[in-house]
XYZ file of N, CA and C in Angstrom:
693
model
N 72.982 104.905 64.828
C 73.794 106.168 64.274
C 73.290 107.211 64.187
N 73.983 108.383 64.829
C 73.257 109.825 64.821
C 72.941 110.234 63.480
N 71.923 110.868 62.696
C 71.848 111.544 61.617
C 72.897 112.617 61.319
N 73.551 112.433 60.240
C 74.727 113.447 60.046
C 74.147 114.707 59.778
N 72.824 115.123 59.227
C 72.183 116.363 59.067
C 72.167 117.106 60.639
N 72.427 116.206 61.658
C 71.827 116.847 63.404
C 73.140 116.215 63.745
N 74.492 116.799 63.716
C 75.590 115.895 64.327
C 75.136 116.338 65.988
N 75.814 115.233 66.728
C 75.693 115.442 68.297
C 76.695 117.130 68.307
N 76.547 117.203 69.834
C 76.947 118.592 70.218
C 77.814 118.129 71.338
N 79.286 118.887 71.446
C 80.035 118.448 72.600
C 80.364 119.701 73.206
N 80.648 119.644 74.649
C 81.049 120.921 75.453
C 82.490 120.527 75.769
N 83.505 121.336 75.476
C 84.987 121.402 75.755
C 84.878 121.485 77.238
N 85.552 120.429 78.095
C 85.612 120.537 79.390
C 86.973 120.602 80.255
N 88.175 119.891 79.467
C 89.569 120.438 79.814
C 90.577 120.607 79.095
N 91.218 121.451 79.368
C 92.445 122.144 78.163
C 93.305 121.254 77.951
N 94.459 121.314 77.383
C 95.127 120.764 76.857
C 96.223 120.414 77.797
N 96.190 121.909 78.625
C 97.436 121.743 79.818
C 97.065 120.947 81.149
N 95.841 120.903 81.224
C 95.092 120.217 82.308
C 94.942 118.853 82.088
N 94.975 118.298 80.976
C 95.242 116.807 80.283
C 96.698 116.689 80.196
N 97.395 117.177 80.098
C 98.787 117.199 79.884
C 99.293 116.843 81.302
N 98.867 117.505 82.225
C 99.226 117.486 83.682
C 98.774 116.325 84.091
N 97.369 116.073 84.059
C 96.987 114.553 84.334
C 97.384 113.629 83.857
N 97.952 113.990 82.615
C 98.419 112.452 82.137
C 99.502 112.101 82.767
N 100.693 113.055 82.779
C 101.868 113.048 83.430
C 102.034 112.491 84.796
N 101.119 112.937 85.642
C 100.928 113.059 87.086
C 100.096 111.430 87.158
N 99.394 110.748 86.200
C 98.767 109.721 86.226
C 99.761 108.684 85.772
N 100.831 108.729 84.988
C 101.448 107.825 84.666
C 102.819 107.808 85.398
N 103.017 109.024 86.069
C 104.296 108.752 87.267
C 103.459 108.115 88.351
N 102.468 108.309 88.810
C 101.674 107.503 89.666
C 101.860 106.087 89.383
N 101.712 105.631 88.639
C 101.541 104.155 87.993
C 102.933 103.821 88.156
N 104.037 104.241 87.728
C 105.151 104.044 87.766
C 105.527 103.968 89.426
N 105.544 104.915 89.935
C 106.227 105.041 90.911
C 105.483 104.080 92.034
N 104.265 103.419 91.698
C 103.801 102.277 92.728
C 104.688 101.070 92.249
N 105.019 101.128 90.840
C 105.798 99.549 90.559
C 107.423 99.801 91.235
N 107.873 100.698 91.178
C 109.259 101.150 91.499
C 109.466 101.090 92.903
N 108.341 101.770 93.588
C 108.317 101.835 95.148
C 108.530 100.587 95.423
N 107.661 99.228 94.826
C 107.839 97.819 95.480
C 109.498 97.633 95.593
N 110.193 97.711 94.813
C 111.673 97.647 94.875
C 112.248 98.384 95.810
N 111.982 99.250 96.263
C 112.273 100.561 97.089
C 111.906 100.039 98.462
N 110.480 99.803 98.858
C 110.277 99.522 99.972
C 110.207 98.123 100.745
N 110.131 97.213 99.648
C 110.012 95.635 100.048
C 111.455 95.031 99.706
N 112.012 94.727 100.910
C 113.462 94.628 100.906
C 113.412 92.985 100.326
N 112.564 91.957 100.400
C 112.480 91.017 99.776
C 112.171 90.872 98.433
N 111.791 91.692 97.706
C 111.586 91.852 96.069
C 113.085 92.605 95.980
N 113.632 93.205 96.610
C 114.961 94.015 96.391
C 116.121 93.127 95.886
N 115.949 92.257 97.228
C 116.941 91.319 97.351
C 117.009 90.148 96.198
N 115.932 90.006 95.621
C 115.872 88.589 94.964
C 116.099 89.283 93.242
N 116.066 90.578 93.284
C 116.368 91.242 91.851
C 117.423 92.188 92.089
N 118.416 92.103 92.506
C 119.147 93.388 92.805
C 119.517 94.189 91.795
N 119.728 93.867 90.623
C 119.968 94.657 89.335
C 118.755 95.371 88.895
N 117.905 94.995 88.928
C 116.768 95.595 88.687
C 116.267 96.663 89.665
N 116.633 96.256 90.828
C 116.247 96.969 92.181
C 116.829 98.409 92.229
N 118.215 98.205 91.774
C 118.930 99.497 91.522
C 118.470 100.667 90.472
N 117.961 100.079 89.327
C 117.525 100.757 88.047
C 116.005 101.314 88.889
N 115.399 100.483 89.469
C 114.096 100.785 89.894
C 114.232 101.998 90.878
N 114.976 102.091 92.021
C 115.416 102.980 92.971
C 115.894 104.312 92.323
N 116.650 104.284 91.393
C 116.877 105.598 90.349
C 115.787 105.842 89.694
N 114.799 105.208 89.121
C 113.938 105.771 88.275
C 112.677 106.408 89.265
N 112.517 105.762 90.693
C 111.832 106.134 91.539
C 111.931 107.235 92.208
N 113.007 107.818 92.197
C 113.583 109.424 92.505
C 113.372 110.246 91.399
N 113.583 109.938 90.222
C 113.512 110.716 88.847
C 112.048 110.795 88.525
N 111.239 109.824 88.516
C 109.799 110.266 88.155
C 109.293 110.685 89.213
N 109.622 110.524 90.656
C 109.114 111.333 91.922
C 109.233 113.009 91.658
N 110.554 113.029 91.149
C 110.552 114.426 91.117
C 109.596 114.998 90.028
N 109.379 114.401 88.973
C 108.560 114.763 87.784
C 106.862 114.830 88.259
N 106.790 113.701 89.100
C 105.368 113.816 89.863
C 105.430 115.253 90.740
N 106.260 115.580 91.355
C 105.873 116.909 92.296
C 106.240 118.021 91.287
N 106.890 118.239 90.188
C 107.335 119.397 89.598
C 106.286 119.604 88.351
N 106.002 118.722 87.480
C 105.170 119.137 86.787
C 103.634 119.551 87.225
N 102.930 119.365 88.363
C 101.649 120.104 88.776
C 102.094 121.429 89.456
N 103.452 121.714 90.178
C 103.792 122.766 90.253
C 103.818 123.878 89.219
N 104.633 123.556 88.156
C 105.141 124.288 87.032
C 103.746 124.500 86.312
N 102.864 123.697 86.099
C 101.483 123.904 85.836
C 100.808 124.930 86.346
N 100.826 125.178 87.820
C 100.176 125.937 88.130
C 100.780 127.371 88.352
N 102.028 127.436 88.098
C 102.613 128.635 88.350
C 102.389 129.396 87.149
N 102.392 128.662 85.953
C 102.354 129.147 84.222
C 100.854 129.156 84.059
N 99.782 128.852 84.606
C 98.793 128.953 84.567
C 97.799 129.205 86.038
N 98.313 130.483 86.378
C 97.627 130.984 87.865
C 96.226 130.862 87.932
N 95.493 131.493 86.759
C 94.052 131.591 86.683
C 93.192 130.389 86.623
N 94.125 129.318 85.942
C 93.495 128.026 85.871
C 93.466 127.499 87.348
N 94.632 127.606 87.917
C 94.763 127.067 89.337
C 93.970 127.914 90.169
N 93.500 128.944 90.157
C 92.547 129.665 91.368
C 91.522 128.734 90.776
N 91.089 128.686 89.655
C 89.757 128.241 89.025
C 89.501 126.758 89.508
N 90.660 126.136 89.684
C 90.639 124.444 90.248
C 90.411 124.650 91.801
N 91.003 125.148 92.547
C 90.682 125.737 93.814
C 89.576 126.031 94.328
N 88.904 126.727 93.591
C 87.603 127.351 93.506
C 86.381 126.381 93.437
N 86.769 125.706 92.643
C 85.618 124.426 92.099
C 85.779 123.300 93.037
N 86.870 123.028 93.552
C 87.212 121.774 94.677
C 86.827 122.284 96.344
N 87.020 123.426 96.517
C 86.776 124.267 97.997
C 85.880 125.169 97.958
N 84.703 124.760 97.616
C 83.372 125.417 97.859
C 82.220 125.284 98.948
N 81.391 126.085 99.180
C 80.225 125.557 100.230
C 79.419 124.655 99.487
N 78.924 123.154 100.178
C 78.289 122.244 99.562
C 76.835 122.788 99.704
N 76.228 122.499 98.435
C 74.436 122.716 98.322
C 73.942 121.772 99.273
N 72.637 121.669 98.973
C 71.644 120.467 99.319
C 71.903 119.595 98.435
N 72.173 119.770 96.863
C 72.071 118.724 95.768
C 73.194 118.024 96.380
N 74.626 118.942 96.895
C 75.364 117.885 96.796
C 75.581 116.789 98.393
N 74.823 117.207 99.270
C 74.709 116.108 100.077
C 73.982 114.989 99.590
N 72.748 115.129 99.046
C 72.062 114.472 98.394
C 72.855 113.492 97.722
N 73.627 114.018 96.589
C 74.288 113.186 95.760
C 75.432 111.833 96.616
N 75.927 112.577 97.711
C 76.651 111.422 98.740
C 75.543 110.554 99.266
N 74.508 111.021 99.733
C 73.723 109.938 100.151
C 73.392 108.917 99.417
N 73.136 109.414 97.834
C 72.697 108.313 97.168
C 73.454 107.673 96.405
N 74.855 108.064 96.554
C 76.175 107.505 95.788
C 76.113 105.977 95.569
N 76.435 105.317 96.770
C 76.311 104.128 96.902
C 75.384 103.105 96.323
N 74.130 103.584 96.655
C 72.643 102.941 95.961
C 72.751 103.123 94.321
N 73.276 104.361 93.958
C 73.549 104.648 92.698
C 74.521 103.755 91.928
N 75.695 103.359 92.647
C 76.625 102.642 91.921
C 76.229 100.958 91.925
N 75.421 100.710 92.686
C 74.895 99.576 92.635
C 73.507 99.162 91.838
N 72.799 100.193 91.623
C 71.604 100.061 90.667
C 71.292 101.442 89.878
N 72.298 102.072 89.120
C 72.300 103.348 88.507
C 70.837 103.488 87.801
N 70.035 102.303 87.231
C 68.711 102.613 86.580
C 67.653 102.802 87.413
N 68.039 102.769 88.470
C 66.929 102.854 89.697
C 66.824 104.139 90.599
N 67.887 104.561 90.666
C 68.564 106.015 91.395
C 68.462 107.039 90.714
N 67.754 108.268 91.017
C 68.164 109.479 90.315
C 68.912 110.647 91.021
N 69.877 110.581 90.490
C 71.179 111.587 91.135
C 70.657 112.954 91.000
N 70.516 114.009 91.810
C 70.538 115.452 91.594
C 71.489 116.006 90.547
N 71.309 116.831 90.191
C 72.190 117.785 89.242
C 73.642 118.073 90.082
N 74.354 118.367 89.324
C 75.784 118.675 89.964
C 76.490 119.758 89.079
N 77.445 120.739 89.967
C 77.994 121.480 89.151
C 79.299 120.937 88.355
N 80.505 121.984 88.067
C 81.175 121.102 86.942
C 82.295 119.973 87.912
N 82.354 120.104 89.237
C 82.979 119.038 90.165
C 81.738 118.748 91.006
N 81.453 117.415 90.780
C 80.694 116.524 91.837
C 81.374 116.681 93.494
N 80.366 116.536 94.221
C 80.558 116.436 95.710
C 81.355 115.434 95.960
N 80.747 113.921 95.247
C 81.954 112.961 95.604
C 83.044 112.925 94.813
N 83.306 113.522 93.780
C 84.147 113.939 92.903
C 85.396 114.800 93.592
N 84.858 115.472 94.352
C 85.643 116.403 95.122
C 86.336 115.712 96.304
N 85.532 114.820 97.365
C 86.053 114.313 98.521
C 87.131 113.429 97.693
N 86.758 112.382 96.465
C 87.903 111.435 96.125
C 88.798 112.163 95.859
N 88.813 113.080 94.855
C 90.054 113.886 94.356
C 90.692 114.628 95.251
N 90.053 114.705 96.239
C 90.826 115.703 97.443
C 91.563 114.577 98.250
N 91.272 113.625 98.473
C 92.010 112.637 99.230
C 93.056 112.164 98.404
N 92.891 112.146 97.113
C 94.114 111.645 96.292
C 95.156 112.571 96.056
N 94.728 114.256 96.204
C 95.698 114.982 96.268
C 96.286 115.167 97.552
N 95.887 115.194 98.511
C 96.095 114.728 100.045
C 96.938 113.770 100.072
N 96.839 112.415 99.353
C 97.985 111.421 99.574
C 99.188 111.570 98.605
N 98.795 112.394 97.490
C 99.887 112.941 96.914
C 100.903 113.931 97.172
N 100.139 114.872 98.011
C 101.066 115.707 98.850
C 101.828 114.825 99.909
N 101.012 114.104 100.714
C 102.061 113.216 101.541
C 102.798 112.614 101.256
N 103.029 111.762 99.964
C 103.804 111.130 99.518
C 105.209 111.760 99.019
N 104.789 112.963 98.480
C 105.589 114.108 98.031
C 106.619 114.698 99.086
N 106.223 114.881 100.216
C 106.716 115.403 101.136
C 107.723 114.628 102.002
N 106.961 113.415 102.315
C 107.663 112.324 102.769
C 108.738 112.003 102.223
N 108.512 111.855 100.729
C 109.108 111.157 99.779
C 110.726 112.021 99.854
N 110.413 113.380 99.591
C 111.597 114.365 99.865
C 112.279 114.074 100.810
N 111.957 114.086 101.666
C 112.565 113.896 103.403
C 113.439 112.898 103.234
N 112.577 111.752 102.640
C 113.413 110.011 102.972
C 114.700 110.419 101.716
N 114.539 111.074 100.675
C 115.781 110.756 99.821
C 116.680 111.591 100.426
N 116.169 113.116 100.699
C 117.100 113.857 100.972
C 117.944 113.755 102.462
N 117.097 112.935 103.150
C 117.542 112.633 104.784
C 118.503 111.392 104.754
N 118.579 110.641 103.478
C 119.224 109.715 103.488
C 120.590 110.072 102.589
N 120.659 111.071 101.911
C 121.858 111.484 101.001
C 122.234 112.794 101.298
N 121.558 113.877 101.244
C 122.299 115.027 101.620
C 122.645 115.179 103.364
N 121.604 114.873 104.271
C 122.055 115.059 105.554
C 121.512 113.766 105.877
N 121.964 113.549 107.208
C 121.599 112.129 107.910
C 120.546 112.485 108.896
N 119.333 112.093 108.226
C 118.117 112.619 109.288
C 117.958 111.011 110.414
N 117.586 111.400 111.487
C 117.264 110.545 112.470
C 116.512 109.188 112.334
N 116.847 108.208 112.919
C 116.044 106.701 112.580
C 114.727 107.013 112.913
N 114.033 107.907 113.763
C 112.931 108.044 114.290
C 112.031 108.536 113.329
N 112.945 109.889 112.795
C 112.369 110.805 111.541
C 112.080 109.820 110.524
N 112.835 108.872 110.131
C 112.861 108.101 108.746
C 112.033 107.079 108.854
N 111.610 106.611 110.234
C 110.785 105.497 110.243
C 109.491 106.328 109.966
N 109.283 107.428 111.007
C 107.945 108.051 110.310
C 107.518 108.506 109.267
N 108.753 109.058 108.573
C 108.671 109.276 107.200
C 108.134 108.064 106.223
N 108.529 107.069 106.463
C 108.203 105.808 105.781
C 106.919 105.369 106.007
N 106.609 105.289 106.983
C 105.128 105.242 107.669
C 104.061 106.082 106.921
N 104.257 107.278 106.775
C 103.644 108.103 106.531
C 103.684 107.952 104.352
N 104.766 107.627 104.168
C 104.770 107.332 102.906
C 104.110 106.157 102.259
N 104.147 105.102 102.942
C 103.443 103.926 102.874
C 101.883 104.167 103.185
N 101.450 104.737 103.992
C 99.969 105.437 104.358
C 99.714 106.042 103.182
N 100.387 107.036 102.689
C 99.835 107.701 101.365
C 99.780 106.652 99.951
N 100.590 105.746 99.948
C 100.614 105.035 98.949
C 99.497 104.351 99.018
N 99.296 103.567 100.113
C 98.265 102.759 100.178
C 96.787 103.205 99.684
N 96.615 104.497 100.793
C 95.344 105.251 100.293
C 95.034 105.800 98.987
N 96.402 106.039 98.201
C 96.260 106.783 96.749
C 95.869 105.451 96.161
N 96.502 104.319 96.242
C 95.953 103.271 95.189
C 94.729 102.627 95.447
N 93.961 102.852 96.680
C 92.549 102.659 97.199
C 91.740 103.568 96.005
N 91.938 104.817 96.367
C 91.495 105.843 95.697
C 91.600 106.099 94.250
N 92.658 105.653 93.867
C 93.076 105.801 92.364
C 92.672 104.588 91.765
N 92.388 103.469 92.195
C 91.607 102.769 91.548
C 90.449 102.649 91.332
N 89.606 103.792 92.247
C 88.310 103.884 92.156
C 88.080 105.300 91.297
N 88.953 106.109 90.835
C 89.212 106.885 90.179
C 89.092 106.370 88.773
N 90.316 105.233 88.520
C 90.304 104.708 87.105
C 89.079 104.094 86.669
N 88.411 103.545 87.598
C 87.025 102.942 87.447
C 85.936 103.485 86.731
N 86.118 104.804 87.370
C 84.810 105.670 87.036
C 85.367 106.383 85.423
N 86.626 107.088 85.845
C 87.253 107.973 84.823
C 87.334 107.245 83.308
N 87.805 105.674 83.682
C 87.935 105.309 82.306
C 86.939 104.543 81.686
N 85.803 105.233 82.378
C 84.238 104.569 81.770
C 84.116 103.250 81.967
N 84.215 102.382 82.680
C 84.317 101.091 82.983
C 82.879 100.864 83.535
N 82.468 101.603 84.534
C 81.150 101.810 84.892
C 80.073 102.321 83.931
N 79.297 101.665 83.327
C 78.532 101.917 82.218
C 78.098 103.593 82.416
N 77.301 104.160 83.488
C 76.979 105.550 83.239
C 77.778 106.714 82.858
N 79.231 105.897 83.305
C 80.435 106.791 82.977
C 81.336 106.467 81.738
N 80.629 105.568 80.954
C 80.972 105.138 79.528
C 81.464 106.370 78.617
N 83.025 106.190 78.250
C 83.006 107.098 77.398
C 84.005 108.261 78.015
N 83.882 108.129 79.547
C 84.578 109.163 80.186
C 86.155 109.403 79.900
N 87.020 108.030 79.275
C 88.140 108.529 79.246
C 88.546 109.505 78.104
N 87.510 109.948 77.170
C 87.592 111.099 76.339
C 88.125 112.508 76.780
N 87.333 112.439 78.005
C 87.553 113.898 78.625
C 89.008 114.378 79.342
N 89.554 113.084 79.287
C 91.022 113.520 80.162
C 92.147 112.995 79.102
N 91.685 111.989 78.227
C 92.944 111.241 77.548
C 92.977 111.535 75.838
N 91.549 112.102 75.487
C 91.457 112.724 74.461
C 91.452 114.056 73.701
N 90.376 114.420 73.650
C 90.417 116.014 72.955
C 89.803 116.783 74.284
N 89.278 116.108 75.494
C 89.011 117.113 76.270
C 87.694 117.496 76.187
N 86.828 116.756 75.231
C 85.521 117.452 75.149
C 84.275 116.222 75.580
N 83.298 116.496 76.202
C 82.226 115.670 76.499
C 80.745 115.780 75.603
N 80.148 114.821 75.367
C 78.596 114.823 74.623
C 78.202 115.811 75.379
N 77.241 116.800 74.841
C 76.083 117.538 75.341
C 75.355 116.694 76.393
N 74.487 115.392 75.965
C 73.772 114.657 76.669
C 74.502 113.960 77.803
N 75.551 113.693 77.852
C 76.357 113.298 78.925
C 76.933 114.265 79.946
N 77.294 115.549 79.482
C 77.051 116.482 80.215
C 76.084 116.963 81.255
N 74.826 116.928 80.123
C 73.706 117.402 81.193
C 73.085 116.231 82.269
N 73.664 114.714 81.818
C 73.367 114.063 82.910
C 74.052 113.608 84.144
N 75.687 114.246 83.997
C 76.472 114.113 85.078
C 76.783 115.352 85.805
N 76.911 116.451 84.789
C 76.915 117.681 85.642
C 75.892 118.798 85.052
N 74.636 118.536 85.578
C 73.196 119.286 84.783
C 73.518 120.675 85.164
N 73.976 121.254 86.111
C 74.168 122.666 86.600
C 75.336 123.338 85.718
N 76.179 122.710 85.558
C 77.522 123.033 85.005
C 77.334 123.059 83.418
N 76.590 121.981 82.911
C 76.195 122.086 81.372
C 75.154 122.752 80.933
N 74.327 123.446 81.831
C 73.275 124.397 81.354
C 73.974 125.584 80.958
N 74.932 125.973 81.883
C 75.484 127.225 82.174
C 76.504 127.200 80.933
N 77.034 126.175 80.584
C 77.766 126.094 79.547
C 77.363 126.430 78.044
N 75.836 125.642 78.359
C 74.994 125.930 76.559
C 74.427 127.553 76.731
N 73.966 127.858 77.778
C 73.639 129.129 77.837
C 74.648 130.194 77.310
N 75.875 129.893 77.952
C 76.949 131.087 77.379
C 77.593 130.331 75.920
N 77.071 129.653 75.239
C 77.338 129.368 74.087
C 78.524 128.838 73.711
N 79.030 127.932 74.802
C 80.166 127.132 74.776
C 80.261 125.524 74.477
N 79.604 125.559 73.205
C 79.042 124.138 72.824
C 79.383 124.082 71.150
N 79.987 122.888 70.948
C 80.573 122.795 69.621
C 79.766 121.411 68.781
N 79.749 121.537 67.510
C 79.458 120.345 66.890
C 80.510 119.290 66.550
N 80.064 118.149 66.914
C 80.938 117.169 66.900
C 81.301 116.893 65.538
N 82.543 116.742 65.378
C 83.241 116.584 64.044
C 83.893 115.105 63.814
């Protein structure tokens, strides 16, 4: 146990709005995956017709939440959205390429592989999150077309088939990258133990963990005085 005379220090990493947006989108994704099975798997829908109807309605409602909450968040915090884009869409450094090269060996043997310092968003994180965002956009656009194309107007059979294919593709890829995101973000993997706090609790990270995972970013935050004592 740490000496209370010298409490651990933490670095704020995510704001309340960021954590709220992330939480809503994450929960919406889980519900959309469950309800989507009743929408796109005829056998399951036929087996439970009553449940299927409720799931169809909830799929559309939660789908709207999935789309609107990030959009509203970006509109109400334009500077935060600009900073988000800047962190993810930046020129890679030699350390970024080295990180990607070593990532798989690191996952298999973290104690044997030394990873290079990273900025606030790791190169691997940018790739994985980027795919998730792309999949989310793909599902959002195709989902809206499927919804409106079968209710407000009558889209052609070919267009509906293509949109269903894109929706299914986005769903499969989102599940794959989502599971990896949960595996690391929830702290299941030992070097990432405790990471759930960053998004699901107070948004802060212990100084030692920040230096280990995001060395460049952590040292910058420390130099600027953005460090607090653990309460």
